[in-house]
Amino acid sequence: MRYLEDVVLKKWSAAVLAGALAVGALAGCGGDDAGSGDGGGGGGKITMGFSQVGAESGWRTANTKSIQESAATAGIDLKFSDAQGKQENQIKAIRSFIAQRVDVIAFSPVVESGWDTVLKEAKDANIPVILTDRSVDSQDKSLYKTFIGSDFVLEGKKAGEWLVKEYEGKTGDVNIVELQGSPGAAPANDRKAGFAEVIKADPKFKVIASQTGQFTRTDGKEVMEAFLKAHPKIDVLYAHNDDMGLGAIEAIEAAGKKPGTDIKIITVDAVKDGMTALAAGKINYIVECSPLLGPQLMDLAKKVKAGDTVEQRVLTEETTFTQEQAKAALPDRKY
Ligand code: GYE
């Protein structure tokens, strides 16, 4: 389906409006009224076009599940499209949603920049846009109705604050390596910035290497292998998500070191695999980022469709986990 969707979307980019409606029939994996071309807006049922980043992490999988399940529960017809990590695919999907005249467009932007043109197209077509999980850097806030998601700068700060406390009263350099999320993504930019802001207060904290691990386990492992080869003394790993941290743990163990002890590890997300590693002592601290945005997103879609005013920014509530807290929380962890 993904391949088909991709091919169809590619063809569509060269086609004119007439062809676009047929595309809609194929692009909407989640929709069952595909082909009506009316977007369902007339019949009372809300149609939402959703463009997802991809399937790069456990967080993303949980987020997709939350959105699909909540749409079904809310009686919203979801046209779900997977961008496979590419902005160009998201732009094509959004254009296809516009052509299908869906009631609401929601998406989680792969990167922060470069959205003004397509968002303007949606606005001109009178289709409201809800940013989900990640934001865009557009100056014109009228290009979208609302943004629901976490405060990624705050997450980075929480990671930094744990570190500052952990090394309180200790002297000597603390060598930190950082695995960044995918380049240009809001959570990568912000988690880096928030962390840097907090640790800069004490010059003993030194970020000796910082590179992208694409939010994936495979890249996290590979980049950590390179870090370990290049730097004999690494005290701390800060990974922008659990998956990269989990990949790095494999690299650390393969290098004969003990994750969580020889190298302290801080990650973000708190998905089940991350929490399991935290409870097992292989990670030291996780800053939570909730992927369960579906129910609130569907509520917002209904309000936006009804013409109700919604907050420009809807924040998700999150916590942090130590090893002990992870042990207590694990049995009830849903994702
Ligand atoms: O932390 C990471 C995922 O945008 C908050 O994207 C999301 C991030 C999440 O790939 O695991």
Short mmCIF file of C-alpha atoms and ligand atoms in Angstrom, two decimals:
data_model
loop_
_atom_site.label_atom_id
_atom_site.label_comp_id
_atom_site.label_asym_id
_atom_site.label_seq_id
_atom_site.Cartn_x
_atom_site.Cartn_y
_atom_site.Cartn_z
CA MET A 1 0.00 0.00 0.00
CA ARG A 2 2.79 2.34 0.88
CA TYR A 3 4.49 1.74 -2.42
CA LEU A 4 1.26 2.20 -4.30
CA GLU A 5 0.51 5.37 -2.44
CA ASP A 6 3.94 6.71 -3.17
CA VAL A 7 3.70 5.97 -6.85
CA VAL A 8 0.23 7.38 -7.09
CA LEU A 9 1.24 10.52 -5.25
CA LYS A 10 4.22 10.97 -7.52
CA LYS A 11 2.02 10.73 -10.57
CA TRP A 12 -0.40 13.11 -9.03
CA SER A 13 2.15 15.84 -8.71
CA ALA A 14 2.22 16.04 -12.48
CA ALA A 15 -1.50 15.73 -12.91
CA VAL A 16 -4.30 18.27 -12.77
CA LEU A 17 -7.31 18.39 -10.49
CA ALA A 18 -9.35 15.85 -12.44
CA GLY A 19 -6.81 13.16 -11.66
CA ALA A 20 -6.52 14.20 -8.09
CA LEU A 21 -9.84 12.76 -7.00
CA ALA A 22 -8.84 9.31 -8.16
CA VAL A 23 -5.64 9.69 -6.19
CA GLY A 24 -7.71 10.35 -3.14
CA ALA A 25 -9.29 6.96 -3.51
CA LEU A 26 -5.88 5.32 -3.26
CA ALA A 27 -4.05 7.65 -0.91
CA GLY A 28 -6.53 7.23 1.89
CA CYS A 29 -5.42 3.99 3.52
CA GLY A 30 -7.63 4.57 6.52
CA GLY A 31 -10.75 5.71 4.72
CA ASP A 32 -13.57 3.42 3.68
CA ASP A 33 -15.57 5.94 1.73
CA ALA A 34 -12.65 6.52 -0.58
CA GLY A 35 -13.72 7.58 -4.00
CA SER A 36 -16.73 9.60 -2.94
CA GLY A 37 -14.61 12.65 -3.67
CA ASP A 38 -16.84 14.68 -1.43
CA GLY A 39 -14.59 14.25 1.57
CA GLY A 40 -17.55 13.17 3.62
CA GLY A 41 -18.12 16.77 4.64
CA GLY A 42 -21.64 16.85 3.31
CA GLY A 43 -22.95 13.85 5.20
CA GLY A 44 -22.10 15.03 8.70
CA LYS A 45 -19.20 12.63 9.12
CA ILE A 46 -15.92 14.47 9.44
CA THR A 47 -13.12 13.46 7.10
CA MET A 48 -9.58 14.01 8.29
CA GLY A 49 -6.50 13.75 6.12
CA PHE A 50 -3.52 12.87 8.30
CA SER A 51 0.08 12.87 7.11
CA GLN A 52 2.35 10.97 9.48
CA VAL A 53 6.14 11.33 9.64
CA GLY A 54 6.87 7.64 9.18
CA ALA A 55 7.52 4.65 11.41
CA GLU A 56 10.97 5.54 12.72
CA SER A 57 10.45 4.78 16.41
CA GLY A 58 8.35 3.08 19.05
CA TRP A 59 6.94 6.52 19.85
CA ARG A 60 5.75 6.93 16.27
CA THR A 61 4.11 3.51 16.18
CA ALA A 62 2.21 4.30 19.38
CA ASN A 63 1.23 7.70 18.00
CA THR A 64 -0.13 6.21 14.77
CA LYS A 65 -2.12 3.63 16.72
CA SER A 66 -3.54 6.34 18.98
CA ILE A 67 -4.64 8.44 16.00
CA GLN A 68 -6.20 5.54 14.10
CA GLU A 69 -8.03 4.17 17.12
CA SER A 70 -9.29 7.55 18.26
CA ALA A 71 -10.58 8.39 14.80
CA ALA A 72 -12.57 5.15 14.74
CA THR A 73 -13.96 5.83 18.23
CA ALA A 74 -14.85 9.42 17.36
CA GLY A 75 -16.53 8.36 14.09
CA ILE A 76 -14.09 10.37 12.04
CA ASP A 77 -13.19 9.11 8.59
CA LEU A 78 -9.40 9.05 8.58
CA LYS A 79 -7.34 9.20 5.43
CA PHE A 80 -3.94 8.19 6.72
CA SER A 81 -0.76 8.72 4.74
CA ASP A 82 2.79 7.71 5.74
CA ALA A 83 5.48 10.13 4.50
CA GLN A 84 8.37 7.74 5.16
CA GLY A 85 10.41 10.54 6.66
CA LYS A 86 10.23 12.80 3.61
CA GLN A 87 8.86 16.32 3.56
CA GLU A 88 8.13 16.10 -0.17
CA ASN A 89 5.79 13.15 0.48
CA GLN A 90 3.97 15.17 3.13
CA ILE A 91 3.51 18.10 0.80
CA LYS A 92 2.09 15.76 -1.87
CA ALA A 93 -0.23 14.13 0.66
CA ILE A 94 -1.49 17.52 1.88
CA ARG A 95 -2.15 18.61 -1.70
CA SER A 96 -4.04 15.40 -2.31
CA PHE A 97 -6.13 16.02 0.83
CA ILE A 98 -6.91 19.52 -0.43
CA ALA A 99 -7.97 18.12 -3.81
CA GLN A 100 -10.21 15.59 -2.03
CA ARG A 101 -11.71 18.43 -0.01
CA VAL A 102 -11.33 16.74 3.36
CA ASP A 103 -12.83 18.62 6.30
CA VAL A 104 -9.63 18.88 8.32
CA ILE A 105 -5.98 18.29 7.59
CA ALA A 106 -3.68 17.21 10.41
CA PHE A 107 -0.02 16.39 10.15
CA SER A 108 3.18 15.94 12.08
CA PRO A 109 5.81 17.89 10.14
CA VAL A 110 8.97 15.94 9.36
CA VAL A 111 10.97 19.18 9.57
CA GLU A 112 10.14 22.64 10.92
CA SER A 113 10.77 24.77 7.83
CA GLY A 114 9.34 25.09 4.35
CA TRP A 115 5.59 24.82 4.91
CA ASP A 116 4.26 28.27 4.05
CA THR A 117 3.27 27.55 0.44
CA VAL A 118 1.31 24.38 1.04
CA LEU A 119 -0.29 25.73 4.21
CA LYS A 120 -1.40 28.77 2.24
CA GLU A 121 -2.96 26.44 -0.32
CA ALA A 122 -4.96 24.73 2.43
CA LYS A 123 -6.02 28.09 3.85
CA ASP A 124 -7.12 29.34 0.43
CA ALA A 125 -9.17 26.16 0.04
CA ASN A 126 -10.73 26.88 3.45
CA ILE A 127 -9.52 23.64 4.95
CA PRO A 128 -8.38 24.02 8.56
CA VAL A 129 -5.01 22.56 9.53
CA ILE A 130 -4.10 21.11 12.91
CA LEU A 131 -0.41 20.62 13.63
CA THR A 132 0.10 17.44 15.58
CA ASP A 133 3.12 16.52 17.70
CA ARG A 134 5.58 18.81 15.89
CA SER A 135 5.28 22.44 14.91
CA VAL A 136 6.41 24.52 11.94
CA ASP A 137 8.44 27.74 11.98
CA SER A 138 5.98 29.73 9.83
CA GLN A 139 5.65 33.32 11.00
CA ASP A 140 2.04 33.55 9.87
CA LYS A 141 0.13 31.82 12.64
CA SER A 142 -3.12 32.06 10.68
CA LEU A 143 -1.86 29.25 8.45
CA TYR A 144 -2.97 26.69 11.03
CA LYS A 145 -5.73 26.54 13.62
CA THR A 146 -3.86 24.98 16.49
CA PHE A 147 -0.83 22.97 17.48
CA ILE A 148 -1.15 20.04 19.85
CA GLY A 149 2.02 18.50 21.21
CA SER A 150 4.80 18.59 23.76
CA ASP A 151 7.16 21.35 24.75
CA PHE A 152 10.40 19.90 23.39
CA VAL A 153 12.60 22.68 24.80
CA LEU A 154 11.26 21.85 28.25
CA GLU A 155 12.05 18.17 27.66
CA GLY A 156 15.65 19.06 26.85
CA LYS A 157 15.81 21.21 29.97
CA LYS A 158 14.51 18.37 32.14
CA ALA A 159 17.25 16.11 30.75
CA GLY A 160 19.85 18.77 31.56
CA GLU A 161 18.49 19.35 35.05
CA TRP A 162 18.80 15.69 35.94
CA LEU A 163 22.41 15.75 34.82
CA VAL A 164 23.25 18.87 36.80
CA LYS A 165 21.82 17.24 39.94
CA GLU A 166 23.53 13.94 39.29
CA TYR A 167 26.94 15.64 39.18
CA GLU A 168 26.27 18.17 41.91
CA GLY A 169 29.35 18.79 44.05
CA LYS A 170 31.54 16.68 41.79
CA THR A 171 34.54 18.17 40.08
CA GLY A 172 36.26 17.21 36.84
CA ASP A 173 35.02 17.25 33.28
CA VAL A 174 31.85 15.41 32.38
CA ASN A 175 32.20 14.25 28.79
CA ILE A 176 28.83 14.07 27.07
CA VAL A 177 27.94 12.62 23.67
CA GLU A 178 24.63 13.51 22.09
CA LEU A 179 22.51 11.57 19.62
CA GLN A 180 20.27 14.07 17.88
CA GLY A 181 16.92 13.35 16.27
CA SER A 182 16.41 13.69 12.52
CA PRO A 183 17.93 16.90 11.16
CA GLY A 184 15.63 19.90 11.09
CA ALA A 185 12.86 18.23 13.11
CA ALA A 186 11.41 20.37 15.90
CA PRO A 187 12.11 17.78 18.63
CA ALA A 188 15.73 17.50 17.51
CA ASN A 189 16.26 21.27 17.42
CA ASP A 190 14.46 21.93 20.68
CA ARG A 191 15.72 19.02 22.76
CA LYS A 192 19.26 20.04 21.84
CA ALA A 193 18.62 23.69 22.68
CA GLY A 194 16.88 23.05 26.01
CA PHE A 195 19.60 20.69 27.19
CA ALA A 196 22.41 23.05 26.12
CA GLU A 197 20.79 25.96 27.91
CA VAL A 198 20.75 24.16 31.25
CA ILE A 199 24.19 22.55 31.17
CA LYS A 200 25.99 25.68 30.02
CA ALA A 201 25.71 27.01 33.56
CA ASP A 202 28.61 24.74 34.56
CA PRO A 203 31.68 24.54 32.31
CA LYS A 204 32.53 21.04 33.56
CA PHE A 205 29.80 19.73 31.25
CA LYS A 206 31.38 19.23 27.84
CA VAL A 207 29.45 18.01 24.81
CA ILE A 208 32.36 16.32 23.05
CA ALA A 209 30.35 14.91 20.13
CA SER A 210 26.86 15.53 18.79
CA GLN A 211 25.44 13.88 15.71
CA THR A 212 22.14 12.74 14.29
CA GLY A 213 20.94 9.21 14.87
CA GLN A 214 17.76 9.85 12.82
CA PHE A 215 15.54 8.86 15.77
CA THR A 216 16.16 5.20 14.86
CA ARG A 217 17.75 2.29 16.70
CA THR A 218 19.98 1.35 13.76
CA ASP A 219 21.48 4.79 13.41
CA GLY A 220 21.74 5.24 17.16
CA LYS A 221 23.83 2.08 17.33
CA GLU A 222 26.02 3.00 14.39
CA VAL A 223 26.77 6.53 15.55
CA MET A 224 27.45 5.37 19.10
CA GLU A 225 29.95 2.83 17.74
CA ALA A 226 31.77 5.69 16.03
CA PHE A 227 31.62 7.84 19.20
CA LEU A 228 33.12 5.00 21.25
CA LYS A 229 35.95 4.54 18.78
CA ALA A 230 36.76 8.25 18.63
CA HIS A 231 36.44 9.07 22.33
CA PRO A 232 38.08 6.96 25.02
CA LYS A 233 36.33 8.77 27.88
CA ILE A 234 32.58 9.14 27.54
CA ASP A 235 30.69 9.75 30.80
CA VAL A 236 27.20 10.49 29.57
CA LEU A 237 25.01 9.81 26.56
CA TYR A 238 22.07 12.10 25.90
CA ALA A 239 19.83 10.61 23.21
CA HIS A 240 16.88 12.60 21.84
CA ASN A 241 14.71 9.46 21.95
CA ASP A 242 14.56 5.99 23.49
CA ASP A 243 15.15 4.14 20.26
CA MET A 244 18.52 5.77 19.60
CA GLY A 245 19.44 5.17 23.24
CA LEU A 246 18.51 1.49 22.89
CA GLY A 247 20.64 1.17 19.76
CA ALA A 248 23.51 2.88 21.57
CA ILE A 249 23.18 0.43 24.48
CA GLU A 250 23.95 -2.41 22.06
CA ALA A 251 27.06 -0.56 20.87
CA ILE A 252 28.19 0.15 24.45
CA GLU A 253 27.75 -3.49 25.48
CA ALA A 254 29.56 -4.68 22.36
CA ALA A 255 32.45 -2.41 23.35
CA GLY A 256 32.62 -4.20 26.71
CA LYS A 257 31.17 -1.32 28.75
CA LYS A 258 28.19 -1.25 31.08
CA PRO A 259 25.39 1.07 29.98
CA GLY A 260 23.91 2.96 32.91
CA THR A 261 27.07 2.50 34.97
CA ASP A 262 30.18 3.15 32.87
CA ILE A 263 28.21 5.52 30.68
CA LYS A 264 25.15 7.24 32.10
CA ILE A 265 22.25 7.47 29.68
CA ILE A 266 19.41 9.96 29.44
CA THR A 267 16.71 9.58 26.79
CA VAL A 268 13.34 11.09 25.87
CA ASP A 269 9.95 9.39 25.14
CA ALA A 270 9.40 6.66 27.79
CA VAL A 271 8.04 3.98 25.47
CA LYS A 272 7.85 0.47 26.92
CA ASP A 273 11.24 -0.71 25.60
CA GLY A 274 12.89 2.40 26.99
CA MET A 275 11.18 1.99 30.35
CA THR A 276 12.23 -1.66 30.47
CA ALA A 277 15.87 -0.68 29.92
CA LEU A 278 15.50 2.04 32.56
CA ALA A 279 14.05 -0.41 35.09
CA ALA A 280 16.93 -2.80 34.28
CA GLY A 281 19.49 -0.09 35.07
CA LYS A 282 20.74 0.35 31.51
CA ILE A 283 19.27 3.83 31.17
CA ASN A 284 19.45 6.30 34.06
CA TYR A 285 16.66 8.77 33.34
CA ILE A 286 13.87 9.22 30.81
CA VAL A 287 11.96 12.41 30.07
CA GLU A 288 8.46 11.47 29.03
CA CYS A 289 6.92 12.59 25.74
CA SER A 290 3.41 11.30 25.24
CA PRO A 291 2.43 9.86 21.85
CA LEU A 292 -1.21 9.44 22.86
CA LEU A 293 -2.43 12.52 21.05
CA GLY A 294 -5.34 10.85 19.24
CA PRO A 295 -8.29 11.60 21.54
CA GLN A 296 -7.42 15.31 21.90
CA LEU A 297 -6.75 15.61 18.18
CA MET A 298 -10.19 14.22 17.32
CA ASP A 299 -11.84 16.60 19.81
CA LEU A 300 -10.01 19.52 18.25
CA ALA A 301 -11.03 18.40 14.76
CA LYS A 302 -14.69 18.36 15.78
CA LYS A 303 -14.43 21.80 17.33
CA VAL A 304 -12.61 23.27 14.36
CA LYS A 305 -15.17 21.77 11.98
CA ALA A 306 -18.01 23.22 14.08
CA GLY A 307 -16.39 26.64 13.87
CA ASP A 308 -15.65 26.79 17.61
CA THR A 309 -12.57 28.71 18.67
CA VAL A 310 -9.71 26.57 19.88
CA GLU A 311 -6.51 27.44 21.71
CA GLN A 312 -3.59 28.20 19.38
CA ARG A 313 -1.44 25.86 21.46
CA VAL A 314 -2.52 22.70 23.24
CA LEU A 315 0.18 21.28 25.47
CA THR A 316 0.47 17.64 26.46
CA GLU A 317 1.10 16.77 30.08
CA GLU A 318 4.25 14.85 30.80
CA THR A 319 6.48 13.60 33.55
CA THR A 320 9.97 12.12 34.03
CA PHE A 321 11.12 8.70 35.21
CA THR A 322 13.98 7.50 37.38
CA GLN A 323 14.88 3.80 37.48
CA GLU A 324 12.71 3.22 40.55
CA GLN A 325 9.77 5.08 39.06
CA ALA A 326 10.09 3.05 35.85
CA LYS A 327 9.84 -0.20 37.81
CA ALA A 328 6.62 1.04 39.40
CA ALA A 329 5.12 2.37 36.16
CA LEU A 330 6.02 -0.50 33.83
CA PRO A 331 3.19 -2.94 34.59
CA ASP A 332 0.61 -0.34 33.49
CA ARG A 333 2.54 1.08 30.57
CA LYS A 334 0.33 0.90 27.50
CA TYR A 335 2.89 1.48 24.77
O1 GYE B 1 10.33 11.72 20.37
C1 GYE B 1 10.66 10.37 18.47
C2 GYE B 1 9.93 10.33 17.19
O2 GYE B 1 8.13 14.00 17.25
C3 GYE B 1 7.98 13.74 19.57
O3 GYE B 1 9.60 11.69 16.96
C4 GYE B 1 8.21 13.09 18.28
C5 GYE B 1 9.53 12.36 18.17
C6 GYE B 1 9.76 11.27 19.20
O4 GYE B 1 10.56 9.73 16.19
O5 GYE B 1 10.81 9.09 19.03
#
